[in-house]
């Protein structure tokens, strides 16, 4: 069978078109043989990220950026990336926009997560953004320049104040002031040397102060103990049965006043009765005085 020239030309054109289609899509980063999957994420700022930028996983180029579209409804950029299916990307992974070179070129890095569930084709990953070196340096230099400018302004103000202060001052006065200042510093150095020479005496004085402080502490503890003993004795006197003693004396007096009792017959004489009654009255008065002011009648020695 003889193949015509036109058929050969048609076959050749089809092959050229297919090869061109494959080559163009390959150069554009598109998956021609369905070896890749797509993951997407949304960003407020893509910092110059463009389609066909590289997508890396663990430092290896595992895909490309397919598309970067702006959504006016949400105000966010939708970034679609193709990733080789041979990389199992967990669903909790992150898509990080980072600088691929010192000139600020942007790319996407897939930071793998720890989930056991792999992401499916078209899955949306968490967006992340990494500041490049130039931006970090710029953000650090700008505040530093502001501080330098403020320091220069302060220095200029100080110099202006010194100039105003010295503008109406005699140079000889300044020299005399500096001379007095030098003498003052010499005196201070002499005092410091004397103090250093008598450091042993100062140490002994401080040691004596510590001993006196410890003795005062011991005396304070003894005084606290003495006060505690006095309070205990006073409490014991308060709790003593003085009223019971008085009641016993009164009961005895009542028995003596009974005319049928032996004591009543014994004390039938008015003079004896009067003496006993007077004695009981004095005892009652003495007990009440002791109860009201025990320190006056009871002398307690602690030491």
Coordinates of C-alpha atoms in Angstrom, one line a residue:
X1 CA 0.0 0.0 0.0
X2 CA 1.4 3.3 -1.1
X3 CA 1.1 6.1 1.4
X4 CA 0.4 9.4 -0.2
X5 CA 2.5 12.5 0.4
X6 CA -0.4 14.4 1.9
X7 CA -1.0 11.7 4.5
X8 CA 2.6 11.8 5.6
X9 CA 2.4 15.5 5.9
X10 CA -0.7 15.2 8.1
X11 CA 0.9 12.6 10.4
X12 CA 3.9 14.8 10.7
X13 CA 1.8 17.9 11.6
X14 CA -0.1 15.9 14.2
X15 CA 3.1 14.7 15.8
X16 CA 4.5 18.2 15.8
X17 CA 1.4 19.6 17.4
X18 CA 1.3 16.9 20.1
X19 CA 4.9 17.4 20.9
X20 CA 4.5 21.1 21.0
X21 CA 1.5 20.7 23.3
X22 CA 3.4 18.4 25.7
X23 CA 6.5 20.7 25.6
X24 CA 4.5 23.8 26.2
X25 CA 2.6 22.3 29.1
X26 CA 5.8 20.9 30.5
X27 CA 7.4 24.3 30.4
X28 CA 4.4 25.8 32.0
X29 CA 4.6 23.3 34.8
X30 CA 1.4 21.4 34.0
X31 CA 1.0 17.7 34.5
X32 CA 0.6 16.1 31.1
X33 CA 0.8 12.4 32.2
X34 CA -1.3 12.8 35.4
X35 CA 1.6 12.3 37.8
X36 CA 0.7 15.3 39.9
X37 CA -2.1 16.4 42.2
X38 CA -3.2 20.0 43.0
X39 CA -3.3 21.7 46.3
X40 CA -4.5 25.2 47.0
X41 CA -4.3 27.9 49.6
X42 CA -5.4 31.5 50.2
X43 CA -3.2 34.5 51.0
X44 CA -3.7 38.2 51.7
X45 CA -0.4 39.0 50.1
X46 CA 1.6 36.8 47.7
X47 CA 4.7 39.1 47.8
X48 CA 5.4 38.7 44.0
X49 CA 4.7 35.0 43.6
X50 CA 4.0 34.2 40.0
X51 CA 2.8 31.0 38.1
X52 CA 5.5 28.5 37.2
X53 CA 7.4 29.3 40.4
X54 CA 8.9 26.2 42.0
X55 CA 7.2 24.1 44.7
X56 CA 9.7 22.3 47.0
X57 CA 9.3 19.5 49.6
X58 CA 12.3 18.9 51.9
X59 CA 14.4 21.0 49.5
X60 CA 13.5 19.0 46.4
X61 CA 11.5 20.5 43.5
X62 CA 8.3 18.6 43.7
X63 CA 6.1 20.7 41.5
X64 CA 5.2 24.2 40.3
X65 CA 2.8 27.0 41.0
X66 CA 0.0 26.5 38.5
X67 CA -2.1 29.7 39.1
X68 CA -2.4 32.8 41.2
X69 CA -5.8 34.4 41.1
X70 CA -7.3 37.3 43.1
X71 CA -10.8 36.9 44.4
X72 CA -12.5 40.4 44.8
X73 CA -15.2 38.9 46.9
X74 CA -12.9 37.8 49.7
X75 CA -9.9 40.1 49.0
X76 CA -7.6 37.0 49.0
X77 CA -5.3 35.4 46.4
X78 CA -5.9 31.8 45.5
X79 CA -2.7 30.0 44.9
X80 CA -2.9 26.6 43.1
X81 CA 0.2 24.3 43.1
X82 CA 0.9 21.0 41.5
X83 CA 2.8 18.4 43.5
X84 CA 4.1 15.0 42.4
X85 CA 1.9 12.2 43.7
X86 CA 4.9 10.2 44.8
X87 CA 5.0 12.6 47.8
X88 CA 2.3 11.8 50.3
X89 CA 1.3 15.2 51.7
X90 CA -0.6 15.0 55.0
X91 CA -3.8 17.0 55.2
X92 CA -2.4 19.2 58.0
X93 CA 0.6 20.4 56.0
X94 CA 1.3 24.1 55.3
X95 CA 1.9 25.9 52.0
X96 CA 4.6 28.5 52.8
X97 CA 5.6 31.3 50.5
X98 CA 9.4 32.0 50.9
X99 CA 12.3 33.6 49.2
X100 CA 14.2 31.2 46.9
X101 CA 17.2 33.6 46.4
X102 CA 18.8 36.7 47.8
X103 CA 17.1 38.8 45.2
X104 CA 13.7 38.1 46.6
X105 CA 12.4 35.6 44.1
X106 CA 9.4 33.8 45.6
X107 CA 8.5 30.1 45.7
X108 CA 6.3 27.8 47.6
X109 CA 7.5 25.2 50.2
X110 CA 5.3 22.4 51.5
X111 CA 5.9 21.9 55.2
X112 CA 4.7 18.4 55.8
X113 CA 2.4 17.8 58.8
X114 CA 2.0 14.9 61.1
X115 CA -1.5 13.6 60.2
X116 CA -1.9 10.0 59.0
X117 CA -4.5 11.1 56.4
X118 CA -3.0 12.2 53.1
X119 CA -4.3 15.3 51.3
X120 CA -6.5 14.6 48.2
X121 CA -6.3 16.2 44.8
X122 CA -7.7 19.8 45.2
X123 CA -7.2 19.9 49.0
X124 CA -6.8 23.2 50.6
X125 CA -3.7 23.5 52.9
X126 CA -3.0 26.1 55.7
X127 CA -1.4 29.3 54.3
X128 CA 1.9 30.4 55.7
X129 CA 4.3 33.2 54.9
X130 CA 8.1 33.5 55.6
X131 CA 9.8 36.8 55.7
X132 CA 12.9 37.0 53.4
X133 CA 16.3 38.1 54.5
X134 CA 16.1 41.5 52.9
X135 CA 12.8 42.3 54.6
X136 CA 14.1 41.1 57.9
X137 CA 17.2 43.3 57.5
X138 CA 15.0 46.3 56.5
X139 CA 12.7 45.8 59.4
X140 CA 15.7 45.8 61.8
X141 CA 17.6 48.6 60.2
X142 CA 14.7 51.1 60.1
X143 CA 14.2 51.2 64.0
X144 CA 18.0 51.3 64.3
X145 CA 18.2 54.3 62.1
X146 CA 15.4 56.0 64.1
X147 CA 17.4 55.4 67.3
X148 CA 20.6 56.7 65.7
X149 CA 18.8 59.8 64.5
X150 CA 17.3 60.4 68.0
X151 CA 20.8 59.9 69.6
X152 CA 22.3 62.5 67.1
X153 CA 19.5 65.0 67.9
X154 CA 20.1 64.5 71.7
X155 CA 23.9 65.0 71.1
X156 CA 23.3 68.2 69.2
X157 CA 21.0 69.5 71.9
X158 CA 23.7 68.7 74.6
X159 CA 26.4 70.4 72.5
X160 CA 24.2 73.4 72.0
X161 CA 23.5 73.6 75.8
X162 CA 27.2 73.3 76.6
X163 CA 28.0 76.1 74.1
X164 CA 25.3 78.3 75.6
X165 CA 26.7 77.6 79.1
X166 CA 30.3 78.4 78.1
X167 CA 29.5 81.3 75.8
X168 CA 29.5 83.9 78.7
X169 CA 32.1 82.1 80.9
X170 CA 35.7 83.2 81.4
X171 CA 38.1 80.5 80.3
X172 CA 40.1 81.1 83.5
X173 CA 37.0 80.4 85.6
X174 CA 36.6 77.1 83.8
X175 CA 40.3 76.3 84.5
X176 CA 39.9 77.1 88.2
X177 CA 36.8 74.9 88.3
X178 CA 38.6 72.0 86.8
X179 CA 41.5 72.6 89.2
X180 CA 39.1 72.5 92.2
X181 CA 37.5 69.4 90.8
X182 CA 40.9 67.7 90.5
X183 CA 41.7 68.6 94.1
X184 CA 38.3 67.2 95.2
X185 CA 39.0 63.9 93.4
X186 CA 42.4 63.7 95.1
X187 CA 40.7 64.2 98.5
X188 CA 38.2 61.5 97.7
X189 CA 41.1 59.2 96.8
X190 CA 42.8 60.0 100.1
X191 CA 39.7 59.2 102.1
X192 CA 39.3 55.9 100.1
X193 CA 42.8 54.9 100.8
X194 CA 42.4 55.6 104.6
X195 CA 39.2 53.5 104.6
X196 CA 41.1 50.7 102.9
X197 CA 43.9 51.0 105.4
X198 CA 41.5 50.7 108.3
X199 CA 39.5 47.9 106.9
X200 CA 40.5 45.5 109.7
X201 CA 39.2 48.0 112.3
X202 CA 35.9 48.4 110.4
X203 CA 35.6 44.6 110.2
X204 CA 36.2 44.3 113.9
X205 CA 33.6 47.0 114.6
X206 CA 31.1 45.2 112.4
X207 CA 31.9 42.0 114.2
X208 CA 31.2 43.6 117.6
X209 CA 27.9 45.0 116.4
X210 CA 26.9 41.5 115.3
X211 CA 27.8 40.2 118.8
X212 CA 25.8 42.9 120.5
X213 CA 22.9 42.2 118.2
X214 CA 23.0 38.5 119.1
X215 CA 23.1 39.3 122.9
X216 CA 20.2 41.6 122.5
X217 CA 18.3 38.9 120.7
X218 CA 19.0 36.5 123.6
X219 CA 17.8 39.1 126.1
X220 CA 14.7 39.6 124.1
X221 CA 13.9 35.9 124.1
X222 CA 14.4 35.8 128.0
X223 CA 12.1 38.8 128.4
X224 CA 9.5 37.1 126.3
X225 CA 9.8 34.0 128.4
X226 CA 9.5 36.1 131.6
X227 CA 6.4 37.8 130.4
X228 CA 4.9 34.4 129.4
X229 CA 5.5 33.1 133.0
X230 CA 4.0 36.2 134.5
X231 CA 0.9 35.9 132.3
X232 CA 0.6 32.2 133.3
X233 CA 0.8 33.0 137.0
X234 CA -1.7 35.8 136.7
X235 CA -4.0 33.4 134.8
X236 CA -3.6 30.8 137.6
X237 CA -4.5 33.5 140.2
X238 CA -7.5 34.4 138.1
X239 CA -8.6 30.8 137.9
X240 CA -8.0 30.0 141.6
X241 CA -10.9 29.2 143.8
X242 CA -10.8 32.3 146.0
X243 CA -14.5 32.6 145.9
X244 CA -14.8 28.9 147.1
X245 CA -12.5 29.8 150.0
X246 CA -14.7 32.7 151.0
X247 CA -17.8 30.5 150.7
X248 CA -16.2 28.0 153.1
X249 CA -15.5 30.6 155.7
X250 CA -19.1 31.9 155.4
X251 CA -20.5 28.3 155.8
X252 CA -18.3 27.9 158.9
X253 CA -19.7 31.2 160.3
X254 CA -23.3 30.0 159.6
X255 CA -22.6 26.8 161.6
X256 CA -21.2 28.9 164.4
X257 CA -24.3 31.0 164.5
X258 CA -26.5 27.9 164.9
X259 CA -27.6 28.0 168.6
X260 CA -28.3 24.3 168.6
X261 CA -24.8 23.3 167.4
X262 CA -21.8 22.8 169.5
X263 CA -20.1 25.8 168.0
X264 CA -23.2 27.9 168.6
X265 CA -23.3 26.9 172.2
X266 CA -19.6 27.6 172.4
X267 CA -20.1 31.0 170.9
X268 CA -23.2 31.9 172.7
X269 CA -21.1 34.6 174.4
X270 CA -21.6 37.8 172.4
X271 CA -17.9 38.9 172.7
X272 CA -16.6 35.7 171.1
X273 CA -19.2 35.9 168.3
X274 CA -18.3 39.5 167.7
X275 CA -14.6 38.7 167.4
X276 CA -15.1 35.8 165.0
X277 CA -17.4 37.9 162.8
X278 CA -14.9 40.7 162.7
X279 CA -12.2 38.1 161.8
X280 CA -14.3 36.7 158.9
X281 CA -15.0 40.2 157.6
X282 CA -11.3 41.0 157.6
X283 CA -10.4 37.8 155.8
X284 CA -13.1 38.4 153.2
X285 CA -11.8 42.0 152.6
X286 CA -8.2 40.6 152.3
X287 CA -9.2 38.0 149.8
X288 CA -11.0 40.5 147.6
X289 CA -8.0 42.8 147.7
X290 CA -5.7 40.0 146.6
X291 CA -8.1 39.1 143.9
X292 CA -8.2 42.6 142.5
X293 CA -4.5 43.3 142.7
X294 CA -2.4 40.1 143.2
X295 CA 0.9 41.9 142.3
X296 CA 0.7 44.1 145.4
X297 CA 0.5 41.2 147.8
X298 CA 2.4 38.4 145.9
X299 CA 5.9 39.1 144.9
X300 CA 7.1 36.7 142.1
X301 CA 10.8 36.3 141.3
X302 CA 11.6 34.8 137.9
X303 CA 15.4 34.9 137.9

